[in-house]
Coordinates of C-alpha atoms and ligand atoms in Angstrom, one line a residue:
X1 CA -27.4 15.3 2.4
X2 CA -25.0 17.4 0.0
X3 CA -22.9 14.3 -1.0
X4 CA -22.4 10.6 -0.7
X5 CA -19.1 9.1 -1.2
X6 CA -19.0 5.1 -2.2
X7 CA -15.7 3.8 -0.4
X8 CA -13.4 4.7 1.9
X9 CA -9.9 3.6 0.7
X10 CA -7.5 7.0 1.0
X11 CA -9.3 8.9 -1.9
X12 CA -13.2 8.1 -0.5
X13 CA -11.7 9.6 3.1
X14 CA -10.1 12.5 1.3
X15 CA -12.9 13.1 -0.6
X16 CA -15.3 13.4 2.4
X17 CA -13.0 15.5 4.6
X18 CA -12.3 17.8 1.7
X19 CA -16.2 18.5 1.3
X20 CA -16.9 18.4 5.1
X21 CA -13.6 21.4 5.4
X22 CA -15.8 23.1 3.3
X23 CA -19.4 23.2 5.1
X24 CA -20.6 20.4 3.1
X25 CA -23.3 17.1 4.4
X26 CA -21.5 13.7 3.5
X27 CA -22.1 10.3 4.2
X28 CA -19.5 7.4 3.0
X29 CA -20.8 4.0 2.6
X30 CA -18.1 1.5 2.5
X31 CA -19.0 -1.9 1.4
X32 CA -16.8 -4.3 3.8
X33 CA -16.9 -4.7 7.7
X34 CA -13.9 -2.4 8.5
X35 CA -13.2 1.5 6.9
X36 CA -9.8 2.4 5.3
X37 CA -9.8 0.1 1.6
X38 CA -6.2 -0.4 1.3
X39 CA -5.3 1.0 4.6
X40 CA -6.4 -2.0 6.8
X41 CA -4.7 -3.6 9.6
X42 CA -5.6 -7.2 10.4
X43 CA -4.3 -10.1 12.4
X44 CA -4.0 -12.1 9.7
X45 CA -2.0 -14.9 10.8
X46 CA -1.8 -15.8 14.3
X47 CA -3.6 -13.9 17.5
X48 CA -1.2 -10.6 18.6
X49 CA 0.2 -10.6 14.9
X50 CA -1.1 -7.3 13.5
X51 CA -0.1 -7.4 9.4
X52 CA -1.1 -4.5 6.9
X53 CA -3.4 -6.2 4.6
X54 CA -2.2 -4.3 1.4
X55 CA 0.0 -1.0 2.2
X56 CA 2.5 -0.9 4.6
X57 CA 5.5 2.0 3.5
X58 CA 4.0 5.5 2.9
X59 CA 6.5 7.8 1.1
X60 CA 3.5 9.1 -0.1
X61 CA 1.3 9.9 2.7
X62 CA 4.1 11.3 3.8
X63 CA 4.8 13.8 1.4
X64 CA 1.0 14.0 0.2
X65 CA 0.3 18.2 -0.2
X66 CA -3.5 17.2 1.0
X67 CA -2.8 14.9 3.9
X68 CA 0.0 17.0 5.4
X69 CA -2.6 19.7 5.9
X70 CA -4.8 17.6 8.5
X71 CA -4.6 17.1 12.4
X72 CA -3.8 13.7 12.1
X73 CA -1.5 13.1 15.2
X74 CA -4.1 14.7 16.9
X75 CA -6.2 11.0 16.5
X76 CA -3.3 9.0 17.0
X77 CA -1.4 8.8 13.7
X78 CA 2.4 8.7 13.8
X79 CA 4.6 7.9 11.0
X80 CA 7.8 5.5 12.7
X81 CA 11.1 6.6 10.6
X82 CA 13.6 3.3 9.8
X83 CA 17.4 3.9 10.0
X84 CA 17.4 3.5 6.3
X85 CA 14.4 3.8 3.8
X86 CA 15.5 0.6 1.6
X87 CA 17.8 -2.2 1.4
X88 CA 18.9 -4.2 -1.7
X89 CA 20.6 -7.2 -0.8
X90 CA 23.1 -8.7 -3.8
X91 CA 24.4 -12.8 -4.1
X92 CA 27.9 -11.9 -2.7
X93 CA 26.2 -11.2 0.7
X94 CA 26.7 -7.2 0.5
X95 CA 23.8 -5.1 0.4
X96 CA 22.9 -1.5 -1.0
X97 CA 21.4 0.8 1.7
X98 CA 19.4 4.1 0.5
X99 CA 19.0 6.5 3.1
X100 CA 17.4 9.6 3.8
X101 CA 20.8 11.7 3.1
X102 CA 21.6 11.7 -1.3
X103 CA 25.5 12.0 -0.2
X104 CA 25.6 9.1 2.3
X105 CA 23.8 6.9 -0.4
X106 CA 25.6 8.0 -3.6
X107 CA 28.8 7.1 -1.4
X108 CA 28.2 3.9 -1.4
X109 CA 28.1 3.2 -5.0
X110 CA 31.3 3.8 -5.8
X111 CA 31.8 4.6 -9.5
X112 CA 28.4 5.8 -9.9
X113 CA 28.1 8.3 -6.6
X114 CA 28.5 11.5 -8.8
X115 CA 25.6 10.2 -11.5
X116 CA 23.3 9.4 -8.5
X117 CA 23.9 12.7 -7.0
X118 CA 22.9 14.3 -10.0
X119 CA 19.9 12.2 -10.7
X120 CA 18.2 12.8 -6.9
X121 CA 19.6 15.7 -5.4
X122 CA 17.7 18.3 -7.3
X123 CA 14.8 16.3 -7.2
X124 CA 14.8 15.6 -3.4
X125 CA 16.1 18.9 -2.9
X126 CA 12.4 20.4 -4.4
X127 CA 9.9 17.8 -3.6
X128 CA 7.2 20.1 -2.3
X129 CA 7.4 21.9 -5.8
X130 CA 7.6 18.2 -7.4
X131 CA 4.8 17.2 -5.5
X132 CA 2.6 19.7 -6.4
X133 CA 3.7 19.1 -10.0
X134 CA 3.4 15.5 -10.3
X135 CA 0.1 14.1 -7.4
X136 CA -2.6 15.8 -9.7
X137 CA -3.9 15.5 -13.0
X138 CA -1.1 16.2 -16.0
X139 CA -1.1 20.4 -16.6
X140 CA 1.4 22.6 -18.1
X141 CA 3.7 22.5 -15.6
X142 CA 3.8 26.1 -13.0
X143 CA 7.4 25.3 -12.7
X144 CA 9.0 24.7 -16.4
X145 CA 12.5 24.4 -15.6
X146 CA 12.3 21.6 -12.6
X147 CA 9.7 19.7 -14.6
X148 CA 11.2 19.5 -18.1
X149 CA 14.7 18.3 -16.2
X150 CA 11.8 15.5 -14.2
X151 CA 10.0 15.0 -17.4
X152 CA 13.0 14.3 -19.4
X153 CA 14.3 11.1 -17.4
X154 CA 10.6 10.5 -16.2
X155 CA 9.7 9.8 -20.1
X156 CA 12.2 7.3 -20.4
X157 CA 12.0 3.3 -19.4
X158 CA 13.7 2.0 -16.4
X159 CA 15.5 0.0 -17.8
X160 CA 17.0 3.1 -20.5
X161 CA 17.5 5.5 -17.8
X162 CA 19.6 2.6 -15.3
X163 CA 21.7 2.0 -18.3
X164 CA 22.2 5.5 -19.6
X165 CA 23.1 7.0 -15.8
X166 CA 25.4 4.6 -14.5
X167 CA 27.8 1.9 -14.7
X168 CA 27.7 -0.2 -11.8
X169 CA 25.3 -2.9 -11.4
X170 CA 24.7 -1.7 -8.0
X171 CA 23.1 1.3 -9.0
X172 CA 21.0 0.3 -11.4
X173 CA 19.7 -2.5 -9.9
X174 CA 18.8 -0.3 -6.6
X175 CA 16.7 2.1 -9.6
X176 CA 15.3 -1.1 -11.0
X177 CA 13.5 -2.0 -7.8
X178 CA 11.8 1.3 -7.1
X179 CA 10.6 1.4 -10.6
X180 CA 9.2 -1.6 -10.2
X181 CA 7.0 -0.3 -7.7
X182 CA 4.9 0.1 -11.3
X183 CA 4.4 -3.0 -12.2
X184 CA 5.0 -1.9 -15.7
X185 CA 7.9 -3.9 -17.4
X186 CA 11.1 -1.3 -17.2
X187 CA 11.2 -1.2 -20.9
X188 CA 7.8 0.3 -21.4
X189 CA 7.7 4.3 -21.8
X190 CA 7.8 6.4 -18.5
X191 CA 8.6 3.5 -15.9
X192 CA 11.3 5.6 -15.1
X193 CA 8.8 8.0 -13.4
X194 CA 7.8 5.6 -10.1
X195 CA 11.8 5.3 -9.8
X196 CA 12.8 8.7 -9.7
X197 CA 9.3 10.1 -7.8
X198 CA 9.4 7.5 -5.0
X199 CA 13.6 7.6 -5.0
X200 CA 13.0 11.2 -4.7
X201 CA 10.4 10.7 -2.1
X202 CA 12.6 8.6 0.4
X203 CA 15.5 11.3 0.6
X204 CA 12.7 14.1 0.6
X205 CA 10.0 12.8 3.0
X206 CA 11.2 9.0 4.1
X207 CA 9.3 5.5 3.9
X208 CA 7.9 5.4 6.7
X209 CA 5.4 3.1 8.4
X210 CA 2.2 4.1 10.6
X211 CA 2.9 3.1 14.0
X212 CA 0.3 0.4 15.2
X213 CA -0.1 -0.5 11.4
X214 CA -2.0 1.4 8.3
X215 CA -5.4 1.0 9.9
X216 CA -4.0 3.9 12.4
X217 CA -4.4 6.6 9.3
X218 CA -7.6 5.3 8.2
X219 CA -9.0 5.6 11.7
X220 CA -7.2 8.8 12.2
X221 CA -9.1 10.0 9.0
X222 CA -12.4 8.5 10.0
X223 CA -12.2 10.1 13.3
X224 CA -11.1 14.0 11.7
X225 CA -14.1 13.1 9.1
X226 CA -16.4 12.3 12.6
X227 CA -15.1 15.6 13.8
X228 CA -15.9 17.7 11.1
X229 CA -19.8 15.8 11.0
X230 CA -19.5 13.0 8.1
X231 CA -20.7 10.3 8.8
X232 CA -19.4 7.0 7.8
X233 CA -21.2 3.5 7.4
X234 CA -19.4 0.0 6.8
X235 CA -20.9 -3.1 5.9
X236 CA -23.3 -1.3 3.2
X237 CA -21.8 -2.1 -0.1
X238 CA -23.4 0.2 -3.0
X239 CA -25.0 -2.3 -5.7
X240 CA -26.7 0.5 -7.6
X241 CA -26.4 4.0 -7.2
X242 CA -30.5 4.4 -7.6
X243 CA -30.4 3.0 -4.0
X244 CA -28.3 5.9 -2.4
X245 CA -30.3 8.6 -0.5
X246 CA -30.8 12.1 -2.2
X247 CA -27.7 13.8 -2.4
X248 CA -26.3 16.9 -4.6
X249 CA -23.3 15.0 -5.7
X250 CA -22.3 11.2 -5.7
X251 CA -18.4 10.6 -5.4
X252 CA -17.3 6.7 -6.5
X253 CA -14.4 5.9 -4.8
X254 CA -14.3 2.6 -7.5
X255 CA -12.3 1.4 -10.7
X256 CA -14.1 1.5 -13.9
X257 CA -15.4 -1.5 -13.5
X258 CA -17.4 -1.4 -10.8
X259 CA -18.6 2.5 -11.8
X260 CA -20.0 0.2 -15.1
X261 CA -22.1 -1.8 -12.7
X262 CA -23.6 0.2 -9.9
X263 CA -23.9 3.4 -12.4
X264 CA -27.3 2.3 -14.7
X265 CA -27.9 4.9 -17.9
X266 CA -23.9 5.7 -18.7
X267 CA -24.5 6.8 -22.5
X268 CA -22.5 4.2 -24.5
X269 CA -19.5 6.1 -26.0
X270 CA -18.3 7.1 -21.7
X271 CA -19.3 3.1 -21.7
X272 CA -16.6 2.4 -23.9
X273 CA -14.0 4.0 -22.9
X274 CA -14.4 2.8 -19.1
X275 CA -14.8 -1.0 -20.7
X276 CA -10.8 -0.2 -22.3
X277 CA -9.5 0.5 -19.5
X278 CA -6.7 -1.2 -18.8
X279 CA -5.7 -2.9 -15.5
X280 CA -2.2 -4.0 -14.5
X281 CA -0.9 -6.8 -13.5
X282 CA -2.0 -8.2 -10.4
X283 CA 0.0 -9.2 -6.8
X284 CA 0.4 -12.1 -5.2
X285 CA 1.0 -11.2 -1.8
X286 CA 2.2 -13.1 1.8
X287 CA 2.3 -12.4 5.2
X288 CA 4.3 -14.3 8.1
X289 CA 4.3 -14.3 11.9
X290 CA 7.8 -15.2 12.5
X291 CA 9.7 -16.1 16.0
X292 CA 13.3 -13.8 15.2
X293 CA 14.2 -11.5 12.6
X294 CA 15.0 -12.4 8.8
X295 CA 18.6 -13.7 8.9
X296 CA 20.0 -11.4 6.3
X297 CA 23.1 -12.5 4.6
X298 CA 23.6 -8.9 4.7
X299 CA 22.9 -7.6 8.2
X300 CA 22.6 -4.0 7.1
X301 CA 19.2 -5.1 5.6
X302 CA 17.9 -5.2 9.4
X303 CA 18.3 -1.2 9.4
X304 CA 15.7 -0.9 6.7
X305 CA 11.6 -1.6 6.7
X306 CA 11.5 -2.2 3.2
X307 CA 13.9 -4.3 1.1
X308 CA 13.7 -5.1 -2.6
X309 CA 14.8 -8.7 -3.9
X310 CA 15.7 -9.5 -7.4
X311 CA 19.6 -8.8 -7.5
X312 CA 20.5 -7.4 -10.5
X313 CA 18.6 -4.9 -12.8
X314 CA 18.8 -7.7 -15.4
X315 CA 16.4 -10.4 -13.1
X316 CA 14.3 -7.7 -12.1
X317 CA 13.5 -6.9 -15.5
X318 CA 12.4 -10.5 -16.3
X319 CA 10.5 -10.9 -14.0
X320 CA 8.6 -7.6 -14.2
X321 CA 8.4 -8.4 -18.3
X322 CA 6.8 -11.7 -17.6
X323 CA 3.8 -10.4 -15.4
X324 CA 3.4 -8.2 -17.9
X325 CA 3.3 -10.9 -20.7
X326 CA 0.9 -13.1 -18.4
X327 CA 3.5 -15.9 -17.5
X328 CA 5.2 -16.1 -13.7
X329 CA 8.4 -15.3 -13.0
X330 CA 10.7 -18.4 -11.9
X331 CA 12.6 -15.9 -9.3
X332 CA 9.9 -13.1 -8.6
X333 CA 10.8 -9.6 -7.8
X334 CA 9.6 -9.7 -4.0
X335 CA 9.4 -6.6 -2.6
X336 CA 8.8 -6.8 1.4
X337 CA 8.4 -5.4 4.7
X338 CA 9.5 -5.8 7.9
X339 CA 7.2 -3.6 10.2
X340 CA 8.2 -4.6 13.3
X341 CA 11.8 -4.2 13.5
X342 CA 11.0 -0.5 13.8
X343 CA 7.6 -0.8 15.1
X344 CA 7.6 -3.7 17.7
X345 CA 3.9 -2.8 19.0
X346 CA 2.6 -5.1 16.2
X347 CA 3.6 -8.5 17.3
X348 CA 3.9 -10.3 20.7
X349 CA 7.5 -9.7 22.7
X350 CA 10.1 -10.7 20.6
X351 CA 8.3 -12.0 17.5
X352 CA 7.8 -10.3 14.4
X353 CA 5.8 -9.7 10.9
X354 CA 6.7 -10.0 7.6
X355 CA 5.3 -9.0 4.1
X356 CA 5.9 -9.1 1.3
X357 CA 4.6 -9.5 -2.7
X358 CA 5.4 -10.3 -6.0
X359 CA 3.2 -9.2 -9.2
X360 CA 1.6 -11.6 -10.8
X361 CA -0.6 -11.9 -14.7
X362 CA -3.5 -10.3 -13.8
X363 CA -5.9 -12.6 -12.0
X364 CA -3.5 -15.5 -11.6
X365 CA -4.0 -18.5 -9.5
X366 CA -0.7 -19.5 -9.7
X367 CA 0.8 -20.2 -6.2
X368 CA 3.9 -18.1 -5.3
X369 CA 4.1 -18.9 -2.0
X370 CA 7.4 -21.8 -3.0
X371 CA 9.0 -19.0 -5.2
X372 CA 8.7 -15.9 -2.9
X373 CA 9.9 -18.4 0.3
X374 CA 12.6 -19.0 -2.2
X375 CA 13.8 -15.6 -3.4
X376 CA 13.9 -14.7 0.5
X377 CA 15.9 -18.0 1.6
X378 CA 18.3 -16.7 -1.3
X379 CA 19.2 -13.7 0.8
X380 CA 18.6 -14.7 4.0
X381 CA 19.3 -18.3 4.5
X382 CA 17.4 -20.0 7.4
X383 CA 14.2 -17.9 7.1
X384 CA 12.4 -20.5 6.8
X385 CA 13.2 -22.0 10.3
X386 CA 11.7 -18.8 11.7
X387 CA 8.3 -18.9 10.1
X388 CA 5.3 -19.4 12.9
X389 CA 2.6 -19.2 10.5
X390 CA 2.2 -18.2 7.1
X391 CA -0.7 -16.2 5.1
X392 CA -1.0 -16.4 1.6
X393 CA -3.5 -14.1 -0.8
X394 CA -3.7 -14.3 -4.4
X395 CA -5.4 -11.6 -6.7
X396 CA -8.8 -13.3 -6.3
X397 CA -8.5 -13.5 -2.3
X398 CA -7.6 -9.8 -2.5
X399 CA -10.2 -8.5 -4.2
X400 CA -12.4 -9.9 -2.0
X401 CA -11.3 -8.0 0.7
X402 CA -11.6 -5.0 -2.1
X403 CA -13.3 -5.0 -5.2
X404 CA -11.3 -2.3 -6.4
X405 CA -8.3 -5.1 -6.4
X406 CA -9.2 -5.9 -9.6
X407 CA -7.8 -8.9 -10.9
X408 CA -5.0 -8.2 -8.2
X409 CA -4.4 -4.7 -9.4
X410 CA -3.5 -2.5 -7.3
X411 CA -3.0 0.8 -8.5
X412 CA -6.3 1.3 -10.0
X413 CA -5.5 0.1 -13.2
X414 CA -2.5 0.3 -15.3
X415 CA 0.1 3.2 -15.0
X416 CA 1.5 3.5 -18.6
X417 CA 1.9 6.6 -20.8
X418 CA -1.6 6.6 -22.1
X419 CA -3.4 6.4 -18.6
X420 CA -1.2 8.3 -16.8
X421 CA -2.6 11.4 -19.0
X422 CA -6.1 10.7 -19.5
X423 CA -7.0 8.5 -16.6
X424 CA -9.9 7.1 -17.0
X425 CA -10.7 8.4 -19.9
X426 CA -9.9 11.9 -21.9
X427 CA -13.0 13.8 -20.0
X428 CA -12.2 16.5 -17.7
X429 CA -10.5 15.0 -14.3
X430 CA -13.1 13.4 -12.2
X431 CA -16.0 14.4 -14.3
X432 CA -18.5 11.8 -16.0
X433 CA -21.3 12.2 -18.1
X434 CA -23.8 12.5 -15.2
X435 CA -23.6 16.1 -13.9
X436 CA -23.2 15.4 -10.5
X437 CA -21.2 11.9 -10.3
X438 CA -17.6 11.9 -9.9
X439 CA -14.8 9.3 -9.9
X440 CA -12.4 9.8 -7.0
X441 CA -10.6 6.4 -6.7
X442 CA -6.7 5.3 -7.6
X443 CA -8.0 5.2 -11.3
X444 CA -8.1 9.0 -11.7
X445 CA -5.1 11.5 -11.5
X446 CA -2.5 11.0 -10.1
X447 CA -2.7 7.2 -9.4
X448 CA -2.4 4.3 -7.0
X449 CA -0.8 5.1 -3.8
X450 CA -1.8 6.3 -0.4
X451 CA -2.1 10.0 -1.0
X452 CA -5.4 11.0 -0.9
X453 CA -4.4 13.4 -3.6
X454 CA -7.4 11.5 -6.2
X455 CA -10.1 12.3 -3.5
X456 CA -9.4 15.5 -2.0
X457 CA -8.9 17.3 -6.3
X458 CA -12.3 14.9 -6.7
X459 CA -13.9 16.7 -3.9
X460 CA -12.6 20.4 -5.3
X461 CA -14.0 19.3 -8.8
X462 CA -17.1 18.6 -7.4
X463 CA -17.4 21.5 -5.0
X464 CA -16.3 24.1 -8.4
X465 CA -19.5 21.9 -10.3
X466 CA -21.8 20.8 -8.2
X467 CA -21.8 23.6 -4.9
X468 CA -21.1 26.7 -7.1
X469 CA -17.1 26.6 -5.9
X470 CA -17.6 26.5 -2.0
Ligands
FAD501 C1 -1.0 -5.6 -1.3 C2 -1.0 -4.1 -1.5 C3 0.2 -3.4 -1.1 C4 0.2 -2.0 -1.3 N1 1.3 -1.3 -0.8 C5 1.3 0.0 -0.8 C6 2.2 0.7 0.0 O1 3.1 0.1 0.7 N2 2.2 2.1 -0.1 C7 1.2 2.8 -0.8 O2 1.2 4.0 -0.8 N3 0.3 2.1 -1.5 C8 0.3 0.7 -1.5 N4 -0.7 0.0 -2.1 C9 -1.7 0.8 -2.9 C10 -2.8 1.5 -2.2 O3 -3.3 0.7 -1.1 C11 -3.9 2.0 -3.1 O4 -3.3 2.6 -4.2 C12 -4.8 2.9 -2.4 O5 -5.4 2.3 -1.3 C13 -5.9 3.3 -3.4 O6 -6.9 4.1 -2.7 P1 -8.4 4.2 -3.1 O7 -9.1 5.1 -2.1 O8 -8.4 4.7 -4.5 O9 -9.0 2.8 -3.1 P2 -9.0 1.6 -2.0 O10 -8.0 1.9 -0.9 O11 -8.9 0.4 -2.7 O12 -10.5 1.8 -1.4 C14 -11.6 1.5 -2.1 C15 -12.7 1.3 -1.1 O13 -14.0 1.3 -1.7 C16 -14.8 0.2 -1.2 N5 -15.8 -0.1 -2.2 C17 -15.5 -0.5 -3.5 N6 -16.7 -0.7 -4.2 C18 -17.7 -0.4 -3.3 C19 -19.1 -0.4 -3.4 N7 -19.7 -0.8 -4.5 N8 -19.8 -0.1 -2.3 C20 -19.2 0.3 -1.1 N9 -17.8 0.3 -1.0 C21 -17.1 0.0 -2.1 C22 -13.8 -0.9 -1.0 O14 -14.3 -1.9 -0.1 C23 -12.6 -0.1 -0.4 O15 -12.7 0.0 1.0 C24 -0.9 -1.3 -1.9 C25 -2.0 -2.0 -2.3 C26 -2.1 -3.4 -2.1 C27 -3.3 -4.2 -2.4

C-alpha cells in the first residue's frame, strides 16, 4: 500500500484520486456508514424527501482548478444552473436578485450599479487566474496586478468595504450576506474576502446544485477513485493511526483536533500549536419537507436556489457579531436553499425541500428552530402552513454525523487573518512533524468549502516528499 487516506469529505477524495492519477496504491477509510463527509445526501425528514445533510450550493466545485479536471459527468454528476444564483428579500416585499450577468445585477441597484460593476466585473471577468491565486496556500502572487487590486478590498472587513463602495442599503446588504458565508463578524480583518471570492464566483462559474443532491459528487468521486484502483472502506473510523496497515504516506483528512487524538508521539511544540487552533462558530441547521413552495413576499425569490435572510447590512452584522461573541442572535442570519425548485427529482411530485442555517456560539444547544421559522415567516408569510415535517440539527447532532464538525464548525476551523496564512500552523502546507503524515482536510490552505483544492495540493505535497515527486 503506498498511502492511506483517513476520510472522505471533498479533500480525503481529492487526495486519493490525486495519488491514484499518479500510479500510486491508496486506500481511504472513512469512519461513518456512507462516503462523501460533507457531501451527503440523506432522507432526512420524510420517505422520498432527499435533503443535503451539510452542503448544498457549489460555486466552488464549480470553479475548483482540481475538480474541473476530472470525468465526473462520466459517473453521473451534473451541476443544475438556477435562473438566478441568489436572492435577498427586503421588509418592503422587494427583493435583490444576483445573477450570473455583473450588468443585469448592477442594474438593479440603482445608485450603486456603477460601484458594483467596478467591484465584480474584473474579478469575474478573471476567475480562472483568481482561482489559481486564491484555492491554495498564500504565495507571492504569479499575477501582481489582479491580486493587489483583490488583496486590497479582500483585506478589509465586510462591513468597511459595504460602506466605503456604496450607498444604497441594497447593495450592501446583498455584500453582507455573501460575506457572511464566513462566519467571521464583518468587522473583523479580511471578511471581505468570502464576499468578493464567492460574489465573484456566482457571475464567473454559478451556484449551482448537484442534480439528485451532493451525495451525486461524492459518488461520482468514489466511483473515478474505484476506476483508477483505490479502494475505499466506510464504517472503519481511525482511532489511532498505529492501527492502519503499512503504508509510505498517511493523509488525515481531520481538524486538529482529532489529528491530536489518533496521531500518538506529536513532539509537544507541533502539540501546541494544533491545541490553539481556533474553531469558528458553529451552525445550527434545519431541513423541511414541505407540500408547495415558500410563499415569498417577493416572488422573484422563487428564481433563485439560495436566498440570504437578514435585511439590511446593519441586522446581518448583529447577528454575525453575536455568534462570534457566544450569545444567539434574536433574528438570525438564515441562509437557505431551495433544491428542488430547480431540481424536482429530490422530493415526491409536487412537494419540495428546504434548508437552511444560522451560525451559532460554537457548540450551542440553544434551539433555533422558533427564530429561523421566524426569520423565514418574515419574508415569506404562510410558510409555516406548508411545512410536512421538520428536521432540526444542532452543532452536537452534526458532528456526530462528522467529527470534523467540530463544535458546529464548518469550515475547519476559523477563517480569520491569522489562519488564513498559516493554516494550521506556520509549518510548510500539509507537512507535520512525522515525515510521512499529512493533513489534507478544510483546516489547511485554502479552507472550508467543496473544492477539493486541500486534498488534491495535500496529495502533490506528499507525492514531492514522500514518492520522490511522481
Ligand atoms: C451544514 C453545512 C452546510 C455547508 N454548506 C456548504 C455549501 O453549500 N457549499 C460548500 O462548498 N460547502 C459547504 N459546507 C462546507 C463543506 O461541507 C466543508 O467545508 C467540506 O466538506 C470540507 O471537506 P473536508 O474533506 O475537509 O472534510 P469533510 O467533508 O468534513 O469530511 C471529513 C470526513 O472524514 C471522516 N473522518 C473524520 N475523522 C475520521 C476518523 N478518525 N476515521 C475515519 N474517518 C474520519 C468524516 O466522517 C468525514 O466523512 C457546509 C458544511 C455544513 C456542515
Amino acid at each position: 500500500m503506498d498511502a492511506v487516506i483517513v476520510g472522505s469529505g471533498p479533500n480525503g477524495l481529492a487526495a486519493a484520486i490525486t495519488l491514484a492519477r499518479a500510479g500510486r496504491t491508496v486506500l481511504v477509510r472513512e469512519g461513518q456508514p456512507t462516503v462523501g463527509g460533507g457531501m451527503r445526501t440523506m432522507e432526512l425528514t420524510l420517505p422520498g424527501f432527499r435533503h443535503d445533510l451539510c452542503s448544498s450550493v457549489h460555486p466552488l466545485a464549480a470553479g475548483s482548478p482540481f475538480l474541473r479536471t476530472l470525468p465526473l459527468a462520466a459517473h453521473g454528476f451534473e451541476l443544475l444552473h438556477p435562473e438566478a444564483c441568489l436572492a435577498h428579500p427586503f421588509d418592503d416585499g422587494s427583493a435583490v436578485l444576483l445573477v450570473r450577468s455583473v450588468d443585469a445585477t448592477a442594474a438593479a441597484l440603482g445608485e450603486d450599479a456603477a460601484a458594483y460593476r467596478r467591484l465584480f466585473a474584473p474579478l469575474a471577468g478573471r476567475w480562472n487566474d483568481l482561482a489559481e491565486e486564491i484555492l491554495r496556500p498564500f504565495r507571492i502572487p504569479r499575477r501582481p496586478v489582479l491580486m493587489g487590486s483583490f488583496g486590497w478590498s479582500a483585506l478589509r472587513s465586510a462591513r468597511g468595504l459595504a460602506l466605503g463602495r456604496f450607498a444604497g442599503a441594497r447593495a450592501r446588504a446583498l455584500f453582507a450576506g455573501i460575506a457572511a458565508h464566513s462566519c467571521l463578524p464583518l468587522t473583523h480583518a479580511a471578511s471581505a474576502a468570502f464576499g468578493l471570492v464567492l460574489g465573484a464566483a456566482a457571475h464567473a462559474v454559478g451556484w449551482p446544485v448537484v442534480r439528485g443532491g451532493t451525495q451525486r459528487l461524492a459518488d461520482a468521486l468514489s466511483a473515478h477513485l474505484a476506476t483508477l484502483g483505490g479502494r475505499l472502506l466506510t464504517d472503519a473510523p481511525v482511532r489511532s493511526l498505529d492501527e492502519l496497515p503499512p503504508s509510505a504516506a498517511v493523509l488525515c483528512d481531520v481538524t486538529p483536533r482529532q489529528l491530536l487524538a489518533i496521531a500518538p508521539g506529536l513532539p509537544e511544540g507541533y502539540r501546541r500549536w494544533l491545541e490553539r487552533f481556533r474553531y469558528g462558530p458553529g451552525v445550527f441547521k434545519m431541513d423541511w419537507a414541505l407540500e408547495a413552495p415558500v410563499p415569498w413576499k417577493a416572488p422573484e425569490c422563487l428564481r433563485a436556489a439560495t436566498v440570504h435572510l437578514g435585511g439590511t447590512l446593519e441586522e446581518i452584522a448583529v447577528s454575525e457579531q453575536a455568534a462570534w461573541n457566544g450569545a444567539v442572535a434574536e433574528r438570525p442570519f438564515v441562509i437557505l436553499v431551495q433544491p428542488t425548485l430547480v431540481d424536482p427529482s429530490r422530493a415526491p411530485e409536487g412537494r419540495h425541500t428546504l434548508w437552511a442555517y444560522c451560525h451559532v456560539p460554537h457548540g450551542s444547544d440553544a434551539d433555533m428552530s422558533a427564530r429561523i421559522e421566524a426569520q423565514i415567516e418574515r419574508f415569506a408569510p404562510g410558510f409555516s402552513a406548508r411545512i410536512l415535517a421538520r428536521r432540526a440539527q444542532p452543532p452536537a447532532e452534526l458532528a456526530r454525523h462528522n467529527e470534523n464538525l467540530v463544535g458546529g464548525d464548518i469550515n475547519g476551523g476559523a477563517a480569520n487573518l491569522l489562519q488564513l496564512v498559516a493554516r494550521p500552523t506556520p509549518r510548510a502546507p500539509y507537512t507535520t512533524p512525522r515525515r510521512h503524515l499529512y493533513l489534507c482536510s478544510a483546516s489547511t490552505p485554502p479552507g472550508g468549502g467543496v473544492h477539493g483544492m486541500c486534498g488534491h495540493l495535500a496529495a502533490r505535497t506528499a507525492l514531492e516528499r514522500s514518492f520522490g515527486g511522481r
